[in-house]
Amino acid sequence: MGSNQDDGTAVGTAPSSTQERLVTSTQELLWERGYVGTSPKAILQRAGVGQGSMYHHFAGKSDLALAAIRRTAEDMRTATDEILTAPGTAYDRVAAYLLRERQVLRGCPIGRMTQDRDVVQDPALRAPLDAMFDWLRRRITEVLAEGQRRGELAAGLDPAATAASVAAVVQGGYVLARAAEDPAPFDAAVHGLLALLATHATPPPPVTP
């Protein structure tokens, strides 16, 4: 789940350009360093604002991080839904999601947050992560179930279990790629899953290169 989804809205389009710079800078730093590694000082330096500006708009680091995580989740959801609602068979749309351009070695900007103990133990910070992954599984389940109704996928396919596998392969692929410092493990996992999904497609799609 990665492909530059932390861009956010352009500076100046939010109620306050200072507030916007703080949010987008925090998005970038959270993706690069994680929650623990993102200090208020680093945020202020990246945003180019003073300490007073930060505390004028947010109660502190946790409050600002929550706004940034929510923004990243919203951006990712919008981009993913655009792919999953595009024309094509269910297999085509799931394949497009799996094969979309990603910055694999940076990891998933949402999945990265689950590796931070402070985030996982904070119900407020964890909530947008849980909501995003829940939505992703539900949305892919809907696409696969629709494919079954249209006769594009075999009736024996379990849409919910397959959707969970898609999410797991993407997140696990990021971890394996980062550990190897090579996107090859991610690509292998994705193509392996597509090969399995293709066996349930009617008629079978062409082999993905």
mmCIF file with all atom_site columns, C-alpha atoms in Angstrom:
data_model
loop_
_atom_site.group_PDB
_atom_site.id
_atom_site.type_symbol
_atom_site.label_atom_id
_atom_site.label_alt_id
_atom_site.label_comp_id
_atom_site.label_asym_id
_atom_site.label_entity_id
_atom_site.label_seq_id
_atom_site.pdbx_PDB_ins_code
_atom_site.Cartn_x
_atom_site.Cartn_y
_atom_site.Cartn_z
_atom_site.occupancy
_atom_site.B_iso_or_equiv
_atom_site.pdbx_formal_charge
_atom_site.auth_seq_id
_atom_site.auth_comp_id
_atom_site.auth_asym_id
_atom_site.auth_atom_id
_atom_site.pdbx_PDB_model_num
ATOM 1   C CA . MET A 1 1   ? 0.000   0.000   0.000   1.00 0.00 ? 1   MET A CA 1
ATOM 2   C CA . GLY A 1 2   ? 2.824   2.991   -0.716  1.00 0.00 ? 2   GLY A CA 1
ATOM 3   C CA . SER A 1 3   ? 3.107   4.897   -4.045  1.00 0.00 ? 3   SER A CA 1
ATOM 4   C CA . ASN A 1 4   ? 3.671   8.437   -2.825  1.00 0.00 ? 4   ASN A CA 1
ATOM 5   C CA . GLN A 1 5   ? 0.383   8.674   -0.968  1.00 0.00 ? 5   GLN A CA 1
ATOM 6   C CA . ASP A 1 6   ? 1.672   11.194  1.576   1.00 0.00 ? 6   ASP A CA 1
ATOM 7   C CA . ASP A 1 7   ? 1.531   14.248  -0.696  1.00 0.00 ? 7   ASP A CA 1
ATOM 8   C CA . GLY A 1 8   ? -1.578  15.828  0.791   1.00 0.00 ? 8   GLY A CA 1
ATOM 9   C CA . THR A 1 9   ? -3.153  19.079  -0.273  1.00 0.00 ? 9   THR A CA 1
ATOM 10  C CA . ALA A 1 10  ? -0.987  21.846  -1.627  1.00 0.00 ? 10  ALA A CA 1
ATOM 11  C CA . VAL A 1 11  ? 0.287   24.425  0.826   1.00 0.00 ? 11  VAL A CA 1
ATOM 12  C CA . GLY A 1 12  ? -2.130  27.286  1.243   1.00 0.00 ? 12  GLY A CA 1
ATOM 13  C CA . THR A 1 13  ? -5.352  25.429  0.397   1.00 0.00 ? 13  THR A CA 1
ATOM 14  C CA . ALA A 1 14  ? -6.133  24.506  4.010   1.00 0.00 ? 14  ALA A CA 1
ATOM 15  C CA . PRO A 1 15  ? -7.692  27.002  6.463   1.00 0.00 ? 15  PRO A CA 1
ATOM 16  C CA . SER A 1 16  ? -4.144  28.033  7.364   1.00 0.00 ? 16  SER A CA 1
ATOM 17  C CA . SER A 1 17  ? -1.045  27.580  5.224   1.00 0.00 ? 17  SER A CA 1
ATOM 18  C CA . THR A 1 18  ? 0.970   27.197  8.434   1.00 0.00 ? 18  THR A CA 1
ATOM 19  C CA . GLN A 1 19  ? -1.337  24.461  9.639   1.00 0.00 ? 19  GLN A CA 1
ATOM 20  C CA . GLU A 1 20  ? -1.100  22.767  6.254   1.00 0.00 ? 20  GLU A CA 1
ATOM 21  C CA . ARG A 1 21  ? 2.692   22.850  6.274   1.00 0.00 ? 21  ARG A CA 1
ATOM 22  C CA . LEU A 1 22  ? 2.708   21.297  9.724   1.00 0.00 ? 22  LEU A CA 1
ATOM 23  C CA . VAL A 1 23  ? 0.430   18.448  8.631   1.00 0.00 ? 23  VAL A CA 1
ATOM 24  C CA . THR A 1 24  ? 2.218   17.676  5.362   1.00 0.00 ? 24  THR A CA 1
ATOM 25  C CA . SER A 1 25  ? 5.636   17.894  7.020   1.00 0.00 ? 25  SER A CA 1
ATOM 26  C CA . THR A 1 26  ? 4.488   15.476  9.701   1.00 0.00 ? 26  THR A CA 1
ATOM 27  C CA . GLN A 1 27  ? 3.145   13.105  7.049   1.00 0.00 ? 27  GLN A CA 1
ATOM 28  C CA . GLU A 1 28  ? 6.534   13.067  5.357   1.00 0.00 ? 28  GLU A CA 1
ATOM 29  C CA . LEU A 1 29  ? 8.482   12.592  8.588   1.00 0.00 ? 29  LEU A CA 1
ATOM 30  C CA . LEU A 1 30  ? 6.227   9.838   9.891   1.00 0.00 ? 30  LEU A CA 1
ATOM 31  C CA . TRP A 1 31  ? 6.780   7.924   6.666   1.00 0.00 ? 31  TRP A CA 1
ATOM 32  C CA . GLU A 1 32  ? 10.529  8.485   6.784   1.00 0.00 ? 32  GLU A CA 1
ATOM 33  C CA . ARG A 1 33  ? 11.206  8.052   10.501  1.00 0.00 ? 33  ARG A CA 1
ATOM 34  C CA . GLY A 1 34  ? 8.118   6.638   12.160  1.00 0.00 ? 34  GLY A CA 1
ATOM 35  C CA . TYR A 1 35  ? 6.329   8.183   15.115  1.00 0.00 ? 35  TYR A CA 1
ATOM 36  C CA . VAL A 1 36  ? 9.051   7.713   17.715  1.00 0.00 ? 36  VAL A CA 1
ATOM 37  C CA . GLY A 1 37  ? 11.696  9.103   15.378  1.00 0.00 ? 37  GLY A CA 1
ATOM 38  C CA . THR A 1 38  ? 9.677   12.192  14.505  1.00 0.00 ? 38  THR A CA 1
ATOM 39  C CA . SER A 1 39  ? 10.405  14.956  16.999  1.00 0.00 ? 39  SER A CA 1
ATOM 40  C CA . PRO A 1 40  ? 8.525   18.261  17.283  1.00 0.00 ? 40  PRO A CA 1
ATOM 41  C CA . LYS A 1 41  ? 11.807  20.014  16.436  1.00 0.00 ? 41  LYS A CA 1
ATOM 42  C CA . ALA A 1 42  ? 12.119  18.054  13.195  1.00 0.00 ? 42  ALA A CA 1
ATOM 43  C CA . ILE A 1 43  ? 8.535   18.882  12.288  1.00 0.00 ? 43  ILE A CA 1
ATOM 44  C CA . LEU A 1 44  ? 9.077   22.585  12.875  1.00 0.00 ? 44  LEU A CA 1
ATOM 45  C CA . GLN A 1 45  ? 12.277  22.554  10.823  1.00 0.00 ? 45  GLN A CA 1
ATOM 46  C CA . ARG A 1 46  ? 10.638  20.691  7.940   1.00 0.00 ? 46  ARG A CA 1
ATOM 47  C CA . ALA A 1 47  ? 7.591   22.976  7.998   1.00 0.00 ? 47  ALA A CA 1
ATOM 48  C CA . GLY A 1 48  ? 9.663   26.127  8.385   1.00 0.00 ? 48  GLY A CA 1
ATOM 49  C CA . VAL A 1 49  ? 7.542   27.476  11.232  1.00 0.00 ? 49  VAL A CA 1
ATOM 50  C CA . GLY A 1 50  ? 8.153   28.480  14.823  1.00 0.00 ? 50  GLY A CA 1
ATOM 51  C CA . GLN A 1 51  ? 7.193   26.558  17.943  1.00 0.00 ? 51  GLN A CA 1
ATOM 52  C CA . GLY A 1 52  ? 4.409   28.995  18.741  1.00 0.00 ? 52  GLY A CA 1
ATOM 53  C CA . SER A 1 53  ? 2.741   28.246  15.415  1.00 0.00 ? 53  SER A CA 1
ATOM 54  C CA . MET A 1 54  ? 2.625   24.528  16.137  1.00 0.00 ? 54  MET A CA 1
ATOM 55  C CA . TYR A 1 55  ? 0.979   24.934  19.504  1.00 0.00 ? 55  TYR A CA 1
ATOM 56  C CA . HIS A 1 56  ? -1.416  27.511  18.113  1.00 0.00 ? 56  HIS A CA 1
ATOM 57  C CA . HIS A 1 57  ? -2.933  24.871  15.838  1.00 0.00 ? 57  HIS A CA 1
ATOM 58  C CA . PHE A 1 58  ? -2.298  21.623  17.724  1.00 0.00 ? 58  PHE A CA 1
ATOM 59  C CA . ALA A 1 59  ? -2.142  20.541  21.350  1.00 0.00 ? 59  ALA A CA 1
ATOM 60  C CA . GLY A 1 60  ? 1.159   18.756  20.791  1.00 0.00 ? 60  GLY A CA 1
ATOM 61  C CA . LYS A 1 61  ? 2.950   16.081  18.786  1.00 0.00 ? 61  LYS A CA 1
ATOM 62  C CA . SER A 1 62  ? 0.261   13.428  19.290  1.00 0.00 ? 62  SER A CA 1
ATOM 63  C CA . ASP A 1 63  ? -2.503  15.769  18.116  1.00 0.00 ? 63  ASP A CA 1
ATOM 64  C CA . LEU A 1 64  ? -0.530  16.787  15.041  1.00 0.00 ? 64  LEU A CA 1
ATOM 65  C CA . ALA A 1 65  ? 0.446   13.183  14.278  1.00 0.00 ? 65  ALA A CA 1
ATOM 66  C CA . LEU A 1 66  ? -3.220  12.183  14.429  1.00 0.00 ? 66  LEU A CA 1
ATOM 67  C CA . ALA A 1 67  ? -4.101  14.850  11.857  1.00 0.00 ? 67  ALA A CA 1
ATOM 68  C CA . ALA A 1 68  ? -1.246  13.659  9.628   1.00 0.00 ? 68  ALA A CA 1
ATOM 69  C CA . ILE A 1 69  ? -2.166  9.977   9.911   1.00 0.00 ? 69  ILE A CA 1
ATOM 70  C CA . ARG A 1 70  ? -5.791  10.764  9.109   1.00 0.00 ? 70  ARG A CA 1
ATOM 71  C CA . ARG A 1 71  ? -4.727  12.741  6.052   1.00 0.00 ? 71  ARG A CA 1
ATOM 72  C CA . THR A 1 72  ? -2.467  9.959   4.832   1.00 0.00 ? 72  THR A CA 1
ATOM 73  C CA . ALA A 1 73  ? -5.254  7.400   5.304   1.00 0.00 ? 73  ALA A CA 1
ATOM 74  C CA . GLU A 1 74  ? -7.713  9.609   3.419   1.00 0.00 ? 74  GLU A CA 1
ATOM 75  C CA . ASP A 1 75  ? -5.263  10.114  0.546   1.00 0.00 ? 75  ASP A CA 1
ATOM 76  C CA . MET A 1 76  ? -4.560  6.398   0.350   1.00 0.00 ? 76  MET A CA 1
ATOM 77  C CA . ARG A 1 77  ? -8.225  5.492   0.459   1.00 0.00 ? 77  ARG A CA 1
ATOM 78  C CA . THR A 1 78  ? -9.047  7.933   -2.345  1.00 0.00 ? 78  THR A CA 1
ATOM 79  C CA . ALA A 1 79  ? -6.227  6.665   -4.568  1.00 0.00 ? 79  ALA A CA 1
ATOM 80  C CA . THR A 1 80  ? -7.080  3.011   -3.906  1.00 0.00 ? 80  THR A CA 1
ATOM 81  C CA . ASP A 1 81  ? -10.798 3.464   -4.506  1.00 0.00 ? 81  ASP A CA 1
ATOM 82  C CA . GLU A 1 82  ? -10.054 5.161   -7.824  1.00 0.00 ? 82  GLU A CA 1
ATOM 83  C CA . ILE A 1 83  ? -8.224  2.012   -8.935  1.00 0.00 ? 83  ILE A CA 1
ATOM 84  C CA . LEU A 1 84  ? -10.836 -0.397  -7.606  1.00 0.00 ? 84  LEU A CA 1
ATOM 85  C CA . THR A 1 85  ? -13.732 1.449   -9.249  1.00 0.00 ? 85  THR A CA 1
ATOM 86  C CA . ALA A 1 86  ? -12.043 1.680   -12.657 1.00 0.00 ? 86  ALA A CA 1
ATOM 87  C CA . PRO A 1 87  ? -13.439 -0.254  -15.629 1.00 0.00 ? 87  PRO A CA 1
ATOM 88  C CA . GLY A 1 88  ? -12.453 -3.887  -16.018 1.00 0.00 ? 88  GLY A CA 1
ATOM 89  C CA . THR A 1 89  ? -13.052 -7.274  -14.468 1.00 0.00 ? 89  THR A CA 1
ATOM 90  C CA . ALA A 1 90  ? -12.619 -7.924  -10.775 1.00 0.00 ? 90  ALA A CA 1
ATOM 91  C CA . TYR A 1 91  ? -9.285  -9.582  -11.520 1.00 0.00 ? 91  TYR A CA 1
ATOM 92  C CA . ASP A 1 92  ? -8.186  -6.579  -13.578 1.00 0.00 ? 92  ASP A CA 1
ATOM 93  C CA . ARG A 1 93  ? -8.997  -4.130  -10.790 1.00 0.00 ? 93  ARG A CA 1
ATOM 94  C CA . VAL A 1 94  ? -7.346  -6.135  -8.024  1.00 0.00 ? 94  VAL A CA 1
ATOM 95  C CA . ALA A 1 95  ? -4.322  -6.665  -10.273 1.00 0.00 ? 95  ALA A CA 1
ATOM 96  C CA . ALA A 1 96  ? -4.149  -2.913  -10.942 1.00 0.00 ? 96  ALA A CA 1
ATOM 97  C CA . TYR A 1 97  ? -4.136  -2.280  -7.195  1.00 0.00 ? 97  TYR A CA 1
ATOM 98  C CA . LEU A 1 98  ? -1.396  -4.839  -6.582  1.00 0.00 ? 98  LEU A CA 1
ATOM 99  C CA . LEU A 1 99  ? 0.738   -3.711  -9.520  1.00 0.00 ? 99  LEU A CA 1
ATOM 100 C CA . ARG A 1 100 ? 0.412   0.044   -9.125  1.00 0.00 ? 100 ARG A CA 1
ATOM 101 C CA . GLU A 1 101 ? 3.595   2.055   -8.803  1.00 0.00 ? 101 GLU A CA 1
ATOM 102 C CA . ARG A 1 102 ? 4.872   2.093   -5.236  1.00 0.00 ? 102 ARG A CA 1
ATOM 103 C CA . GLN A 1 103 ? 7.927   3.323   -3.374  1.00 0.00 ? 103 GLN A CA 1
ATOM 104 C CA . VAL A 1 104 ? 8.413   -0.180  -2.039  1.00 0.00 ? 104 VAL A CA 1
ATOM 105 C CA . LEU A 1 105 ? 11.629  0.389   -0.121  1.00 0.00 ? 105 LEU A CA 1
ATOM 106 C CA . ARG A 1 106 ? 10.044  3.258   1.813   1.00 0.00 ? 106 ARG A CA 1
ATOM 107 C CA . GLY A 1 107 ? 7.305   0.922   2.991   1.00 0.00 ? 107 GLY A CA 1
ATOM 108 C CA . CYS A 1 108 ? 3.624   1.685   3.360   1.00 0.00 ? 108 CYS A CA 1
ATOM 109 C CA . PRO A 1 109 ? 3.003   5.045   5.052   1.00 0.00 ? 109 PRO A CA 1
ATOM 110 C CA . ILE A 1 110 ? 0.093   3.540   6.973   1.00 0.00 ? 110 ILE A CA 1
ATOM 111 C CA . GLY A 1 111 ? 1.606   0.122   7.610   1.00 0.00 ? 111 GLY A CA 1
ATOM 112 C CA . ARG A 1 112 ? 4.754   1.807   8.909   1.00 0.00 ? 112 ARG A CA 1
ATOM 113 C CA . MET A 1 113 ? 2.763   3.294   11.772  1.00 0.00 ? 113 MET A CA 1
ATOM 114 C CA . THR A 1 114 ? 1.775   -0.153  13.029  1.00 0.00 ? 114 THR A CA 1
ATOM 115 C CA . GLN A 1 115 ? 5.443   -0.812  13.784  1.00 0.00 ? 115 GLN A CA 1
ATOM 116 C CA . ASP A 1 116 ? 5.540   2.001   16.340  1.00 0.00 ? 116 ASP A CA 1
ATOM 117 C CA . ARG A 1 117 ? 4.718   0.832   19.850  1.00 0.00 ? 117 ARG A CA 1
ATOM 118 C CA . ASP A 1 118 ? 3.551   4.305   20.890  1.00 0.00 ? 118 ASP A CA 1
ATOM 119 C CA . VAL A 1 119 ? 1.054   4.401   18.011  1.00 0.00 ? 119 VAL A CA 1
ATOM 120 C CA . VAL A 1 120 ? -0.305  0.897   18.538  1.00 0.00 ? 120 VAL A CA 1
ATOM 121 C CA . GLN A 1 121 ? -0.819  1.512   22.256  1.00 0.00 ? 121 GLN A CA 1
ATOM 122 C CA . ASP A 1 122 ? -2.635  4.819   21.697  1.00 0.00 ? 122 ASP A CA 1
ATOM 123 C CA . PRO A 1 123 ? -6.275  4.132   20.745  1.00 0.00 ? 123 PRO A CA 1
ATOM 124 C CA . ALA A 1 124 ? -6.668  7.527   19.068  1.00 0.00 ? 124 ALA A CA 1
ATOM 125 C CA . LEU A 1 125 ? -3.584  7.155   16.875  1.00 0.00 ? 125 LEU A CA 1
ATOM 126 C CA . ARG A 1 126 ? -4.340  3.518   16.072  1.00 0.00 ? 126 ARG A CA 1
ATOM 127 C CA . ALA A 1 127 ? -7.971  4.148   15.075  1.00 0.00 ? 127 ALA A CA 1
ATOM 128 C CA . PRO A 1 128 ? -7.250  5.597   11.582  1.00 0.00 ? 128 PRO A CA 1
ATOM 129 C CA . LEU A 1 129 ? -4.945  2.657   10.849  1.00 0.00 ? 129 LEU A CA 1
ATOM 130 C CA . ASP A 1 130 ? -7.561  0.098   11.865  1.00 0.00 ? 130 ASP A CA 1
ATOM 131 C CA . ALA A 1 131 ? -10.213 1.960   9.876   1.00 0.00 ? 131 ALA A CA 1
ATOM 132 C CA . MET A 1 132 ? -8.048  2.091   6.759   1.00 0.00 ? 132 MET A CA 1
ATOM 133 C CA . PHE A 1 133 ? -7.209  -1.614  6.765   1.00 0.00 ? 133 PHE A CA 1
ATOM 134 C CA . ASP A 1 134 ? -10.817 -2.548  7.581   1.00 0.00 ? 134 ASP A CA 1
ATOM 135 C CA . TRP A 1 135 ? -12.012 -0.426  4.677   1.00 0.00 ? 135 TRP A CA 1
ATOM 136 C CA . LEU A 1 136 ? -9.436  -1.934  2.306   1.00 0.00 ? 136 LEU A CA 1
ATOM 137 C CA . ARG A 1 137 ? -10.451 -5.486  3.118   1.00 0.00 ? 137 ARG A CA 1
ATOM 138 C CA . ARG A 1 138 ? -14.150 -4.643  2.764   1.00 0.00 ? 138 ARG A CA 1
ATOM 139 C CA . ARG A 1 139 ? -13.628 -2.822  -0.528  1.00 0.00 ? 139 ARG A CA 1
ATOM 140 C CA . ILE A 1 140 ? -11.623 -5.633  -2.106  1.00 0.00 ? 140 ILE A CA 1
ATOM 141 C CA . THR A 1 141 ? -14.189 -8.132  -0.802  1.00 0.00 ? 141 THR A CA 1
ATOM 142 C CA . GLU A 1 142 ? -16.897 -6.130  -2.599  1.00 0.00 ? 142 GLU A CA 1
ATOM 143 C CA . VAL A 1 143 ? -14.920 -6.129  -5.851  1.00 0.00 ? 143 VAL A CA 1
ATOM 144 C CA . LEU A 1 144 ? -14.358 -9.892  -5.712  1.00 0.00 ? 144 LEU A CA 1
ATOM 145 C CA . ALA A 1 145 ? -17.981 -10.637 -4.779  1.00 0.00 ? 145 ALA A CA 1
ATOM 146 C CA . GLU A 1 146 ? -19.109 -8.476  -7.678  1.00 0.00 ? 146 GLU A CA 1
ATOM 147 C CA . GLY A 1 147 ? -16.809 -10.451 -9.950  1.00 0.00 ? 147 GLY A CA 1
ATOM 148 C CA . GLN A 1 148 ? -18.462 -13.669 -8.801  1.00 0.00 ? 148 GLN A CA 1
ATOM 149 C CA . ARG A 1 149 ? -21.945 -12.278 -9.506  1.00 0.00 ? 149 ARG A CA 1
ATOM 150 C CA . ARG A 1 150 ? -20.816 -11.322 -13.006 1.00 0.00 ? 150 ARG A CA 1
ATOM 151 C CA . GLY A 1 151 ? -19.364 -14.755 -13.612 1.00 0.00 ? 151 GLY A CA 1
ATOM 152 C CA . GLU A 1 152 ? -15.798 -13.398 -13.794 1.00 0.00 ? 152 GLU A CA 1
ATOM 153 C CA . LEU A 1 153 ? -14.613 -15.428 -10.801 1.00 0.00 ? 153 LEU A CA 1
ATOM 154 C CA . ALA A 1 154 ? -15.374 -18.991 -9.756  1.00 0.00 ? 154 ALA A CA 1
ATOM 155 C CA . ALA A 1 155 ? -18.075 -19.492 -7.160  1.00 0.00 ? 155 ALA A CA 1
ATOM 156 C CA . GLY A 1 156 ? -15.646 -21.375 -4.917  1.00 0.00 ? 156 GLY A CA 1
ATOM 157 C CA . LEU A 1 157 ? -13.532 -18.292 -4.252  1.00 0.00 ? 157 LEU A CA 1
ATOM 158 C CA . ASP A 1 158 ? -13.932 -16.821 -0.759  1.00 0.00 ? 158 ASP A CA 1
ATOM 159 C CA . PRO A 1 159 ? -14.014 -13.030 -1.332  1.00 0.00 ? 159 PRO A CA 1
ATOM 160 C CA . ALA A 1 160 ? -13.368 -12.041 2.288   1.00 0.00 ? 160 ALA A CA 1
ATOM 161 C CA . ALA A 1 161 ? -10.489 -14.484 2.801   1.00 0.00 ? 161 ALA A CA 1
ATOM 162 C CA . THR A 1 162 ? -8.951  -13.486 -0.536  1.00 0.00 ? 162 THR A CA 1
ATOM 163 C CA . ALA A 1 163 ? -9.254  -9.784  0.309   1.00 0.00 ? 163 ALA A CA 1
ATOM 164 C CA . ALA A 1 164 ? -7.479  -10.423 3.600   1.00 0.00 ? 164 ALA A CA 1
ATOM 165 C CA . SER A 1 165 ? -4.740  -12.224 1.672   1.00 0.00 ? 165 SER A CA 1
ATOM 166 C CA . VAL A 1 166 ? -4.325  -9.268  -0.693  1.00 0.00 ? 166 VAL A CA 1
ATOM 167 C CA . ALA A 1 167 ? -3.856  -6.862  2.214   1.00 0.00 ? 167 ALA A CA 1
ATOM 168 C CA . ALA A 1 168 ? -1.479  -9.251  3.971   1.00 0.00 ? 168 ALA A CA 1
ATOM 169 C CA . VAL A 1 169 ? 0.649   -9.844  0.878   1.00 0.00 ? 169 VAL A CA 1
ATOM 170 C CA . VAL A 1 170 ? 1.059   -6.125  0.263   1.00 0.00 ? 170 VAL A CA 1
ATOM 171 C CA . GLN A 1 171 ? 2.041   -5.336  3.834   1.00 0.00 ? 171 GLN A CA 1
ATOM 172 C CA . GLY A 1 172 ? 4.243   -8.411  4.163   1.00 0.00 ? 172 GLY A CA 1
ATOM 173 C CA . GLY A 1 173 ? 5.829   -7.648  0.819   1.00 0.00 ? 173 GLY A CA 1
ATOM 174 C CA . TYR A 1 174 ? 6.865   -4.228  2.056   1.00 0.00 ? 174 TYR A CA 1
ATOM 175 C CA . VAL A 1 175 ? 8.530   -5.757  5.102   1.00 0.00 ? 175 VAL A CA 1
ATOM 176 C CA . LEU A 1 176 ? 10.413  -8.366  3.077   1.00 0.00 ? 176 LEU A CA 1
ATOM 177 C CA . ALA A 1 177 ? 11.558  -5.789  0.523   1.00 0.00 ? 177 ALA A CA 1
ATOM 178 C CA . ARG A 1 178 ? 12.795  -3.391  3.181   1.00 0.00 ? 178 ARG A CA 1
ATOM 179 C CA . ALA A 1 179 ? 14.612  -6.194  4.994   1.00 0.00 ? 179 ALA A CA 1
ATOM 180 C CA . ALA A 1 180 ? 16.363  -7.212  1.758   1.00 0.00 ? 180 ALA A CA 1
ATOM 181 C CA . GLU A 1 181 ? 16.804  -3.609  0.572   1.00 0.00 ? 181 GLU A CA 1
ATOM 182 C CA . ASP A 1 182 ? 15.427  -4.862  -2.727  1.00 0.00 ? 182 ASP A CA 1
ATOM 183 C CA . PRO A 1 183 ? 11.889  -4.610  -4.189  1.00 0.00 ? 183 PRO A CA 1
ATOM 184 C CA . ALA A 1 184 ? 12.189  -8.120  -5.665  1.00 0.00 ? 184 ALA A CA 1
ATOM 185 C CA . PRO A 1 185 ? 10.531  -9.907  -2.682  1.00 0.00 ? 185 PRO A CA 1
ATOM 186 C CA . PHE A 1 186 ? 7.549   -7.553  -2.925  1.00 0.00 ? 186 PHE A CA 1
ATOM 187 C CA . ASP A 1 187 ? 7.204   -8.173  -6.661  1.00 0.00 ? 187 ASP A CA 1
ATOM 188 C CA . ALA A 1 188 ? 7.493   -11.943 -6.174  1.00 0.00 ? 188 ALA A CA 1
ATOM 189 C CA . ALA A 1 189 ? 4.781   -11.967 -3.507  1.00 0.00 ? 189 ALA A CA 1
ATOM 190 C CA . VAL A 1 190 ? 2.408   -9.885  -5.624  1.00 0.00 ? 190 VAL A CA 1
ATOM 191 C CA . HIS A 1 191 ? 2.891   -11.958 -8.755  1.00 0.00 ? 191 HIS A CA 1
ATOM 192 C CA . GLY A 1 192 ? 2.484   -15.163 -6.758  1.00 0.00 ? 192 GLY A CA 1
ATOM 193 C CA . LEU A 1 193 ? -0.852  -13.979 -5.403  1.00 0.00 ? 193 LEU A CA 1
ATOM 194 C CA . LEU A 1 194 ? -2.012  -12.905 -8.861  1.00 0.00 ? 194 LEU A CA 1
ATOM 195 C CA . ALA A 1 195 ? -1.134  -16.325 -10.230 1.00 0.00 ? 195 ALA A CA 1
ATOM 196 C CA . LEU A 1 196 ? -3.319  -17.924 -7.567  1.00 0.00 ? 196 LEU A CA 1
ATOM 197 C CA . LEU A 1 197 ? -6.174  -15.491 -8.189  1.00 0.00 ? 197 LEU A CA 1
ATOM 198 C CA . ALA A 1 198 ? -5.931  -16.145 -11.925 1.00 0.00 ? 198 ALA A CA 1
ATOM 199 C CA . THR A 1 199 ? -6.817  -19.807 -11.350 1.00 0.00 ? 199 THR A CA 1
ATOM 200 C CA . HIS A 1 200 ? -10.266 -18.631 -10.172 1.00 0.00 ? 200 HIS A CA 1
ATOM 201 C CA . ALA A 1 201 ? -10.848 -16.264 -13.088 1.00 0.00 ? 201 ALA A CA 1
ATOM 202 C CA . THR A 1 202 ? -13.191 -17.224 -15.935 1.00 0.00 ? 202 THR A CA 1
ATOM 203 C CA . PRO A 1 203 ? -11.744 -17.122 -18.486 1.00 0.00 ? 203 PRO A CA 1
ATOM 204 C CA . PRO A 1 204 ? -8.179  -17.104 -17.099 1.00 0.00 ? 204 PRO A CA 1
ATOM 205 C CA . PRO A 1 205 ? -6.427  -13.754 -17.695 1.00 0.00 ? 205 PRO A CA 1
ATOM 206 C CA . PRO A 1 206 ? -3.124  -13.551 -19.552 1.00 0.00 ? 206 PRO A CA 1
ATOM 207 C CA . VAL A 1 207 ? -0.068  -14.251 -17.416 1.00 0.00 ? 207 VAL A CA 1
ATOM 208 C CA . THR A 1 208 ? 1.223   -11.043 -15.795 1.00 0.00 ? 208 THR A CA 1
ATOM 209 C CA . PRO A 1 209 ? 4.862   -10.383 -16.769 1.00 0.00 ? 209 PRO A CA 1
#
